[in-house]
Amino acid sequence: METQYKLTYFNGRGLAEPIRLLFAYAKVEYEDVRIEKPQWPSMKPTTPFGKLPILEFDGKKVGQSVAICRYLGKKWNLTGKDDWDSLQCDVLVDTLGDLKQQVGQYRMEQDPAIKEEKKQNLIKETIPFYLQKLEQIVKENDDYLVGGQLTWADFQYAASLENFELIFGKEALDQYPHLKALKERVFELPGIKEWVAKRPVTEF
Amino acid sequence: MAGETGDGNKHIETNSAMSPKYKLTYFDLRGLAEPLRFLLAYGDIEYEDSRFTFEQWPEMKKSMPFGKVPVLEVDGQALHQSMAMTRYFAKQLKLTGDDDWEAMLCDIMVDTMNDFRMQVTGYYYEPNEETKEKKKEVLFNETMPFYLERLDEEVKKNDGHFVKGKLTWADLAIVAMIDFMEDQLQTKFTDNYSNLKAIKEKVLDLPQIKAWVERRPKTNY
């Protein structure tokens, strides 16, 4: 019997989008539930650890988007050719996580002066620091992240690079042609292309 | 040089004369390196436990892959990202549960503990005294009870472990984090949560872990 999947998140791409991209690529059906902010307080206690996204299947409910992506990645043969490749996927996704955390801290900053300072720091130092190194890795892997082949890490990066362009401008990736190529290749994949054409257009 | 075994284990041959040379580099702290040190101790895997001072850090930082530690060199090749590395060794030591589902449950527990740990670290390193006081209130009155109750419940419903009644890397990594976080907060916060207290004691009583804890450098956290 086919597994029924139900993904619940806010109405946005955010932490859920890499999961949605994986489902689209694997061409596996799932219920894409998006809640409005006012629904969250009453839903929160029903989640395992008070956070979204959650994925429900086979009578179980799990959170932690990266753990879910790794699980689905394994299921759909997107973890590279061996344990070492799987490790590299994990290393690079967690590295992206560190960068996202810094960008998140800038976005959440309330004080306008501090926020501008954080933005400048990001644009001048942090982002180039990370993207230059990541660009080199992708260049060495034929415009993939790991092992010269498509892995679940590429979906995480594609989702983040898309957000990156929305925050910092369409030209922001121009100086990183291999990262840009990786993003474009993922979004051109069969299944993903169709998903992007029909998914809700949201701010985040 | 470790040979290919065709199953992804080419970088670990724990009982062979050709074992890779491991060198772990971190601050002289438990912190994010300790879950990995627990796994290496549990697996009797030899490694050079290299520690540097805060004064040495600005210079050391330049030679790290992404300017962060811990870094593990495997025959000269540098790995980073503590949880990725810890999971890799867990896999080699068969501590990721019995199947992909249980492996995910391990990941979920460790990631959840990490979310909790980041709140504690955010408070611990807050430079502004006033903000720190406010953070302390939220941490002790809301965040800690929220996580500790749920983590305690997980151990209870999983027969004394974090995943499915058996030892996994989730137990080792989480107890390593509890161990240093209790020192950061100067509070044995697991004392009031009997299931967490029990798994903490169970892990610290494992012979290899006990021996490691006895011989490791004594640090603030």
Short mmCIF file of C-alpha atoms in Angstrom, two decimals:
data_model
loop_
_atom_site.label_atom_id
_atom_site.label_comp_id
_atom_site.label_asym_id
_atom_site.label_seq_id
_atom_site.Cartn_x
_atom_site.Cartn_y
_atom_site.Cartn_z
CA MET A 1 0.00 0.00 0.00
CA GLU A 2 1.34 3.42 -0.88
CA THR A 3 2.44 5.60 2.02
CA GLN A 4 0.33 8.68 2.61
CA TYR A 5 2.51 11.69 3.42
CA LYS A 6 1.32 14.94 4.99
CA LEU A 7 3.69 17.89 5.33
CA THR A 8 2.66 20.80 7.54
CA TYR A 9 4.35 24.21 7.55
CA PHE A 10 3.55 27.89 7.38
CA ASN A 11 2.54 29.35 4.04
CA GLY A 12 6.07 29.81 2.74
CA ARG A 13 9.08 28.03 1.29
CA GLY A 14 11.35 28.37 4.34
CA LEU A 15 12.53 25.18 5.98
CA ALA A 16 9.94 23.07 4.19
CA GLU A 17 10.93 23.86 0.61
CA PRO A 18 13.86 21.40 0.38
CA ILE A 19 11.40 18.69 1.48
CA ARG A 20 8.87 19.81 -1.14
CA LEU A 21 11.61 19.80 -3.81
CA LEU A 22 12.53 16.22 -2.88
CA PHE A 23 8.90 15.06 -3.18
CA ALA A 24 8.60 16.87 -6.53
CA TYR A 25 11.76 15.27 -7.90
CA ALA A 26 10.77 11.80 -6.69
CA LYS A 27 7.28 12.41 -8.12
CA VAL A 28 5.75 11.19 -4.86
CA GLU A 29 2.38 12.58 -3.81
CA TYR A 30 1.95 14.32 -0.47
CA GLU A 31 -0.49 16.67 1.21
CA ASP A 32 1.10 20.14 1.31
CA VAL A 33 -0.58 21.72 4.34
CA ARG A 34 0.11 25.42 4.95
CA ILE A 35 -1.19 27.03 8.11
CA GLU A 36 -1.84 30.69 8.74
CA LYS A 37 -0.07 32.43 11.64
CA PRO A 38 -3.25 32.64 13.82
CA GLN A 39 -3.59 28.83 13.68
CA TRP A 40 -0.08 28.27 15.06
CA PRO A 41 -0.60 28.79 18.82
CA SER A 42 -3.21 26.04 19.02
CA MET A 43 -1.26 23.72 16.72
CA LYS A 44 2.09 24.15 18.45
CA PRO A 45 1.36 21.83 21.42
CA THR A 46 0.40 19.06 19.01
CA THR A 47 3.86 19.03 17.43
CA PRO A 48 6.66 16.87 18.84
CA PHE A 49 8.89 19.81 19.87
CA GLY A 50 6.84 22.93 19.20
CA LYS A 51 8.22 23.58 15.72
CA LEU A 52 7.42 23.24 12.03
CA PRO A 53 7.77 21.67 9.54
CA ILE A 54 6.41 18.29 10.54
CA LEU A 55 5.93 15.27 8.32
CA GLU A 56 3.27 12.68 9.08
CA PHE A 57 3.23 9.21 7.60
CA ASP A 58 2.44 5.63 8.70
CA GLY A 59 0.73 7.02 11.79
CA LYS A 60 3.89 8.85 12.90
CA LYS A 61 4.70 12.53 13.22
CA VAL A 62 8.26 13.85 12.95
CA GLY A 63 9.95 17.25 12.96
CA GLN A 64 13.46 18.53 12.10
CA SER A 65 13.58 19.41 8.41
CA VAL A 66 17.20 18.38 7.79
CA ALA A 67 16.69 14.95 9.39
CA ILE A 68 13.60 14.49 7.23
CA CYS A 69 15.51 15.49 4.07
CA ARG A 70 18.29 13.04 4.88
CA TYR A 71 15.74 10.24 5.38
CA LEU A 72 13.94 10.99 2.11
CA GLY A 73 17.31 11.44 0.38
CA LYS A 74 18.27 7.93 1.48
CA LYS A 75 14.91 6.54 0.35
CA TRP A 76 15.29 8.03 -3.12
CA ASN A 77 18.99 7.25 -3.67
CA LEU A 78 20.23 10.79 -3.28
CA THR A 79 23.02 10.28 -0.73
CA GLY A 80 25.98 9.67 -3.05
CA LYS A 81 27.75 6.38 -3.62
CA ASP A 82 29.01 5.50 -0.10
CA ASP A 83 29.23 6.55 3.56
CA TRP A 84 31.95 9.07 2.78
CA ASP A 85 29.70 10.81 0.20
CA SER A 86 26.85 10.77 2.75
CA LEU A 87 29.20 12.42 5.22
CA GLN A 88 30.04 15.12 2.67
CA CYS A 89 26.31 15.77 2.12
CA ASP A 90 25.91 16.21 5.88
CA VAL A 91 28.99 18.44 6.17
CA LEU A 92 27.85 20.75 3.37
CA VAL A 93 24.23 20.97 4.51
CA ASP A 94 25.35 21.84 8.05
CA THR A 95 27.80 24.40 6.62
CA LEU A 96 24.90 25.99 4.76
CA GLY A 97 23.01 25.90 8.06
CA ASP A 98 25.74 27.97 9.72
CA LEU A 99 25.51 30.58 6.93
CA LYS A 100 21.69 30.62 7.09
CA GLN A 101 21.92 31.20 10.83
CA GLN A 102 24.00 34.34 10.29
CA VAL A 103 21.64 35.61 7.60
CA GLY A 104 18.72 34.83 9.92
CA GLN A 105 20.30 36.87 12.72
CA TYR A 106 20.54 39.83 10.36
CA ARG A 107 16.90 39.45 9.23
CA MET A 108 15.63 39.18 12.83
CA GLU A 109 17.58 42.20 14.08
CA GLN A 110 15.20 44.87 15.38
CA ASP A 111 17.58 47.81 15.85
CA PRO A 112 17.95 49.48 12.42
CA ALA A 113 21.54 50.64 12.99
CA ILE A 114 22.71 47.22 14.14
CA LYS A 115 20.75 45.61 11.33
CA GLU A 116 22.53 47.72 8.72
CA GLU A 117 25.89 46.90 10.32
CA LYS A 118 25.06 43.19 10.20
CA LYS A 119 23.97 43.51 6.58
CA GLN A 120 27.26 45.17 5.60
CA ASN A 121 29.24 42.54 7.47
CA LEU A 122 27.33 39.80 5.69
CA ILE A 123 27.73 41.29 2.24
CA LYS A 124 31.40 42.24 2.64
CA GLU A 125 32.76 39.35 4.66
CA THR A 126 30.61 36.42 5.72
CA ILE A 127 28.83 35.67 2.45
CA PRO A 128 31.91 35.99 0.23
CA PHE A 129 33.84 33.85 2.73
CA TYR A 130 31.34 31.02 2.45
CA LEU A 131 30.33 31.34 -1.19
CA GLN A 132 33.89 31.50 -2.50
CA LYS A 133 34.73 28.24 -0.75
CA LEU A 134 31.44 26.60 -1.79
CA GLU A 135 31.92 27.79 -5.38
CA GLN A 136 35.26 25.97 -5.44
CA ILE A 137 33.70 22.75 -4.12
CA VAL A 138 30.90 22.85 -6.68
CA LYS A 139 33.39 23.59 -9.46
CA GLU A 140 35.34 20.48 -8.49
CA ASN A 141 32.17 18.35 -8.54
CA ASP A 142 30.83 19.16 -12.02
CA ASP A 143 28.38 21.72 -10.65
CA TYR A 144 27.08 19.36 -7.96
CA LEU A 145 27.96 19.51 -4.28
CA VAL A 146 29.09 15.94 -3.70
CA GLY A 147 30.68 13.20 -5.74
CA GLY A 148 29.88 14.73 -9.11
CA GLN A 149 26.25 13.61 -8.84
CA LEU A 150 22.85 14.82 -7.64
CA THR A 151 22.30 14.43 -3.88
CA TRP A 152 19.78 15.73 -1.36
CA ALA A 153 22.33 18.44 -0.47
CA ASP A 154 21.79 20.03 -3.89
CA PHE A 155 18.09 20.51 -3.09
CA GLN A 156 18.94 22.28 0.19
CA TYR A 157 21.35 24.58 -1.65
CA ALA A 158 18.98 25.29 -4.53
CA ALA A 159 16.26 26.39 -2.09
CA SER A 160 18.68 28.61 -0.17
CA LEU A 161 20.32 30.11 -3.27
CA GLU A 162 16.87 31.04 -4.54
CA ASN A 163 16.16 32.83 -1.24
CA PHE A 164 19.59 34.43 -1.38
CA GLU A 165 18.78 36.02 -4.74
CA LEU A 166 15.46 37.28 -3.36
CA ILE A 167 17.17 38.90 -0.36
CA PHE A 168 20.30 40.28 -2.04
CA GLY A 169 19.22 40.69 -5.68
CA LYS A 170 19.24 38.66 -8.89
CA GLU A 171 22.85 39.66 -9.62
CA ALA A 172 24.04 38.46 -6.22
CA LEU A 173 25.07 35.07 -7.60
CA ASP A 174 26.68 36.37 -10.80
CA GLN A 175 30.15 36.17 -9.32
CA TYR A 176 29.54 32.51 -8.36
CA PRO A 177 28.79 30.91 -11.74
CA HIS A 178 29.07 27.31 -10.53
CA LEU A 179 26.67 27.85 -7.61
CA LYS A 180 24.36 29.62 -10.02
CA ALA A 181 24.62 26.68 -12.45
CA LEU A 182 23.83 24.24 -9.63
CA LYS A 183 20.74 26.20 -8.67
CA GLU A 184 19.53 26.47 -12.24
CA ARG A 185 20.13 22.81 -12.92
CA VAL A 186 18.08 21.74 -9.87
CA PHE A 187 15.20 24.01 -10.84
CA GLU A 188 15.22 22.60 -14.39
CA LEU A 189 14.93 18.98 -13.19
CA PRO A 190 11.76 17.14 -14.30
CA GLY A 191 9.29 17.21 -11.46
CA ILE A 192 10.88 20.29 -9.91
CA LYS A 193 10.18 22.45 -12.94
CA GLU A 194 6.47 21.54 -12.76
CA TRP A 195 6.38 22.13 -9.00
CA VAL A 196 7.92 25.61 -9.31
CA ALA A 197 5.38 26.56 -11.98
CA LYS A 198 2.43 25.63 -9.77
CA ARG A 199 3.58 26.28 -6.18
CA PRO A 200 2.14 29.20 -4.21
CA VAL A 201 4.20 32.36 -4.62
CA THR A 202 5.15 33.53 -1.14
CA GLU A 203 7.27 36.18 0.47
CA PHE A 204 9.61 33.80 2.27
CA MET B 1 46.69 4.25 3.72
CA ALA B 2 43.36 2.54 4.39
CA GLY B 3 42.26 0.35 1.51
CA GLU B 4 38.92 0.26 -0.25
CA THR B 5 36.46 -2.22 1.20
CA GLY B 6 33.74 -1.37 -1.29
CA ASP B 7 31.14 -0.53 1.32
CA GLY B 8 32.06 3.06 2.14
CA ASN B 9 34.27 2.01 5.02
CA LYS B 10 37.48 2.84 3.26
CA HIS B 11 38.32 5.49 5.81
CA ILE B 12 37.94 3.37 8.93
CA GLU B 13 39.69 0.11 9.69
CA THR B 14 39.71 0.12 13.43
CA ASN B 15 41.52 -3.16 13.98
CA SER B 16 43.91 -3.08 11.08
CA ALA B 17 47.53 -2.10 11.09
CA MET B 18 46.59 0.38 8.38
CA SER B 19 44.19 2.47 10.54
CA PRO B 20 43.89 6.04 9.34
CA LYS B 21 45.59 8.70 11.41
CA TYR B 22 43.00 10.87 13.15
CA LYS B 23 43.71 14.29 14.59
CA LEU B 24 40.93 16.23 16.28
CA THR B 25 41.49 19.96 16.77
CA TYR B 26 39.33 22.06 19.11
CA PHE B 27 39.51 24.53 21.99
CA ASP B 28 40.53 23.11 25.34
CA LEU B 29 36.87 22.47 26.06
CA ARG B 30 34.30 19.70 25.83
CA GLY B 31 31.69 21.66 23.86
CA LEU B 32 30.93 20.63 20.30
CA ALA B 33 33.88 18.27 20.16
CA GLU B 34 32.73 16.15 23.07
CA PRO B 35 29.99 14.15 21.30
CA LEU B 36 32.65 13.09 18.77
CA ARG B 37 35.15 12.33 21.55
CA PHE B 38 32.49 10.12 23.22
CA LEU B 39 31.96 8.18 19.96
CA LEU B 40 35.70 7.75 19.41
CA ALA B 41 36.12 6.58 23.02
CA TYR B 42 33.22 4.16 22.71
CA GLY B 43 34.70 2.70 19.53
CA ASP B 44 38.24 2.51 20.99
CA ILE B 45 39.37 4.63 18.06
CA GLU B 46 42.77 6.20 18.58
CA TYR B 47 43.20 9.86 17.75
CA GLU B 48 45.36 12.85 18.58
CA ASP B 49 43.21 15.09 20.83
CA SER B 50 44.74 18.45 19.91
CA ARG B 51 43.62 21.48 21.93
CA PHE B 52 44.52 25.14 21.46
CA THR B 53 44.14 28.26 23.62
CA PHE B 54 41.86 31.26 22.95
CA GLU B 55 45.01 33.28 22.19
CA GLN B 56 46.00 30.81 19.47
CA TRP B 57 42.52 30.78 17.89
CA PRO B 58 42.76 33.76 15.49
CA GLU B 59 45.75 32.15 13.80
CA MET B 60 44.34 28.57 13.90
CA LYS B 61 41.05 29.78 12.43
CA LYS B 62 42.75 30.65 9.14
CA SER B 63 43.72 27.07 8.43
CA MET B 64 40.29 25.53 9.15
CA PRO B 65 38.13 24.60 6.10
CA PHE B 66 35.38 27.08 7.00
CA GLY B 67 37.04 28.96 9.85
CA LYS B 68 35.41 26.82 12.53
CA VAL B 69 36.20 23.93 14.84
CA PRO B 70 36.04 21.07 15.64
CA VAL B 71 38.05 19.80 12.68
CA LEU B 72 39.03 16.16 12.27
CA GLU B 73 41.93 15.34 10.00
CA VAL B 74 41.74 11.89 8.44
CA ASP B 75 45.13 11.01 6.97
CA GLY B 76 45.66 14.73 6.41
CA GLN B 77 42.23 15.40 4.85
CA ALA B 78 40.25 17.90 6.95
CA LEU B 79 36.66 17.18 7.94
CA HIS B 80 34.45 19.63 9.82
CA GLN B 81 30.88 20.00 11.22
CA SER B 82 30.69 18.18 14.54
CA MET B 83 27.34 16.43 14.07
CA ALA B 84 28.13 15.26 10.51
CA MET B 85 31.39 13.74 11.73
CA THR B 86 29.80 12.20 14.82
CA ARG B 87 27.05 10.62 12.69
CA TYR B 88 29.68 9.14 10.33
CA PHE B 89 31.48 7.37 13.16
CA ALA B 90 28.14 6.31 14.64
CA LYS B 91 27.35 4.59 11.35
CA GLN B 92 30.68 2.77 11.32
CA LEU B 93 30.11 1.66 14.93
CA LYS B 94 26.54 0.53 14.19
CA LEU B 95 25.02 3.05 16.59
CA THR B 96 22.40 4.50 14.23
CA GLY B 97 19.58 2.06 15.04
CA ASP B 98 18.42 -0.88 12.96
CA ASP B 99 17.13 0.88 9.84
CA ASP B 100 16.73 4.22 8.07
CA TRP B 101 13.69 5.13 10.17
CA GLU B 102 15.60 4.63 13.43
CA ALA B 103 18.57 6.49 11.96
CA MET B 104 16.23 9.44 11.36
CA LEU B 105 14.95 9.21 14.95
CA CYS B 106 18.57 9.49 16.14
CA ASP B 107 19.06 12.57 13.93
CA ILE B 108 15.84 14.14 15.20
CA MET B 109 16.80 13.70 18.84
CA VAL B 110 20.30 15.09 18.32
CA ASP B 111 19.01 18.05 16.27
CA THR B 112 16.40 18.79 18.93
CA MET B 113 19.05 18.73 21.65
CA ASN B 114 21.13 21.05 19.46
CA ASP B 115 18.23 23.52 19.26
CA PHE B 116 18.16 23.49 23.07
CA ARG B 117 21.95 23.76 23.31
CA MET B 118 21.96 26.85 21.07
CA GLN B 119 19.54 28.61 23.43
CA VAL B 120 21.85 27.84 26.35
CA THR B 121 24.97 28.96 24.48
CA GLY B 122 23.18 32.14 23.34
CA TYR B 123 22.57 32.98 26.99
CA TYR B 124 26.04 31.88 28.19
CA TYR B 125 27.89 34.10 25.71
CA GLU B 126 25.57 37.13 25.88
CA PRO B 127 27.89 40.14 26.43
CA ASN B 128 25.23 42.62 27.60
CA GLU B 129 24.48 42.07 31.31
CA GLU B 130 20.90 43.35 31.12
CA THR B 131 20.06 41.26 28.07
CA LYS B 132 21.72 38.28 29.73
CA GLU B 133 19.47 38.58 32.80
CA LYS B 134 16.40 38.67 30.57
CA LYS B 135 17.66 35.67 28.59
CA LYS B 136 18.29 33.79 31.83
CA GLU B 137 14.69 34.26 32.91
CA VAL B 138 13.32 32.96 29.63
CA LEU B 139 15.82 30.10 29.58
CA PHE B 140 15.14 28.84 33.10
CA ASN B 141 11.40 29.51 33.19
CA GLU B 142 10.36 28.52 29.68
CA THR B 143 12.98 27.00 27.38
CA MET B 144 14.50 24.51 29.80
CA PRO B 145 11.25 23.06 31.16
CA PHE B 146 9.89 22.87 27.61
CA TYR B 147 12.82 20.83 26.29
CA LEU B 148 13.61 18.83 29.42
CA GLU B 149 10.03 17.63 29.89
CA ARG B 150 9.82 16.46 26.30
CA LEU B 151 13.28 14.90 26.21
CA ASP B 152 12.54 13.12 29.49
CA GLU B 153 9.29 11.81 27.98
CA GLU B 154 11.15 10.49 24.92
CA VAL B 155 13.52 8.48 27.12
CA LYS B 156 10.61 7.18 29.16
CA LYS B 157 8.62 6.00 26.18
CA ASN B 158 11.74 4.47 24.60
CA ASP B 159 12.55 2.25 27.57
CA GLY B 160 15.44 4.26 28.95
CA HIS B 161 17.07 5.39 25.70
CA PHE B 162 16.47 8.18 23.24
CA VAL B 163 15.61 5.79 20.43
CA LYS B 164 13.73 2.48 20.54
CA GLY B 165 15.07 1.02 23.76
CA LYS B 166 18.62 0.59 22.50
CA LEU B 167 21.96 2.39 22.70
CA THR B 168 22.46 4.76 19.77
CA TRP B 169 24.68 7.73 19.09
CA ALA B 170 21.76 9.90 20.19
CA ASP B 171 22.38 8.67 23.76
CA LEU B 172 26.12 9.32 23.60
CA ALA B 173 25.91 12.72 21.85
CA ILE B 174 23.06 14.05 24.00
CA VAL B 175 24.69 12.98 27.26
CA ALA B 176 27.96 14.60 26.12
CA MET B 177 25.98 17.82 25.58
CA ILE B 178 24.10 17.53 28.89
CA ASP B 179 27.43 17.01 30.64
CA PHE B 180 28.93 20.30 29.42
CA MET B 181 25.69 22.31 29.44
CA GLU B 182 25.15 21.52 33.12
CA ASP B 183 28.58 23.03 33.75
CA GLN B 184 27.83 26.08 31.59
CA LEU B 185 24.70 26.70 33.63
CA GLN B 186 26.21 25.54 36.93
CA THR B 187 23.02 23.53 37.42
CA LYS B 188 22.48 19.76 37.30
CA PHE B 189 19.25 20.33 35.46
CA THR B 190 18.70 16.63 34.79
CA ASP B 191 18.38 15.92 38.52
CA ASN B 192 14.67 16.75 38.36
CA TYR B 193 14.02 14.57 35.32
CA SER B 194 14.43 10.96 36.36
CA ASN B 195 14.58 9.42 32.89
CA LEU B 196 17.17 11.91 31.66
CA LYS B 197 19.18 11.45 34.83
CA ALA B 198 19.09 7.69 34.31
CA ILE B 199 20.32 7.76 30.68
CA LYS B 200 23.00 10.26 31.64
CA GLU B 201 24.25 7.88 34.36
CA LYS B 202 23.92 4.86 32.06
CA VAL B 203 26.11 6.46 29.37
CA LEU B 204 28.66 7.82 31.83
CA ASP B 205 28.91 4.32 33.33
CA LEU B 206 29.81 2.66 30.03
CA PRO B 207 33.38 1.41 30.57
CA GLN B 208 34.95 3.24 27.63
CA ILE B 209 33.10 6.47 28.43
CA LYS B 210 33.89 6.22 32.12
CA ALA B 211 37.58 5.73 31.34
CA TRP B 212 37.54 8.68 28.94
CA VAL B 213 35.83 10.98 31.46
CA GLU B 214 38.40 10.02 34.06
CA ARG B 215 41.41 10.77 31.85
CA ARG B 216 40.17 13.75 29.80
CA PRO B 217 41.43 17.27 30.62
CA LYS B 218 39.26 19.06 33.18
CA THR B 219 37.63 22.09 31.54
CA ASN B 220 35.04 24.79 32.34
CA TYR B 221 32.62 23.19 29.90
#
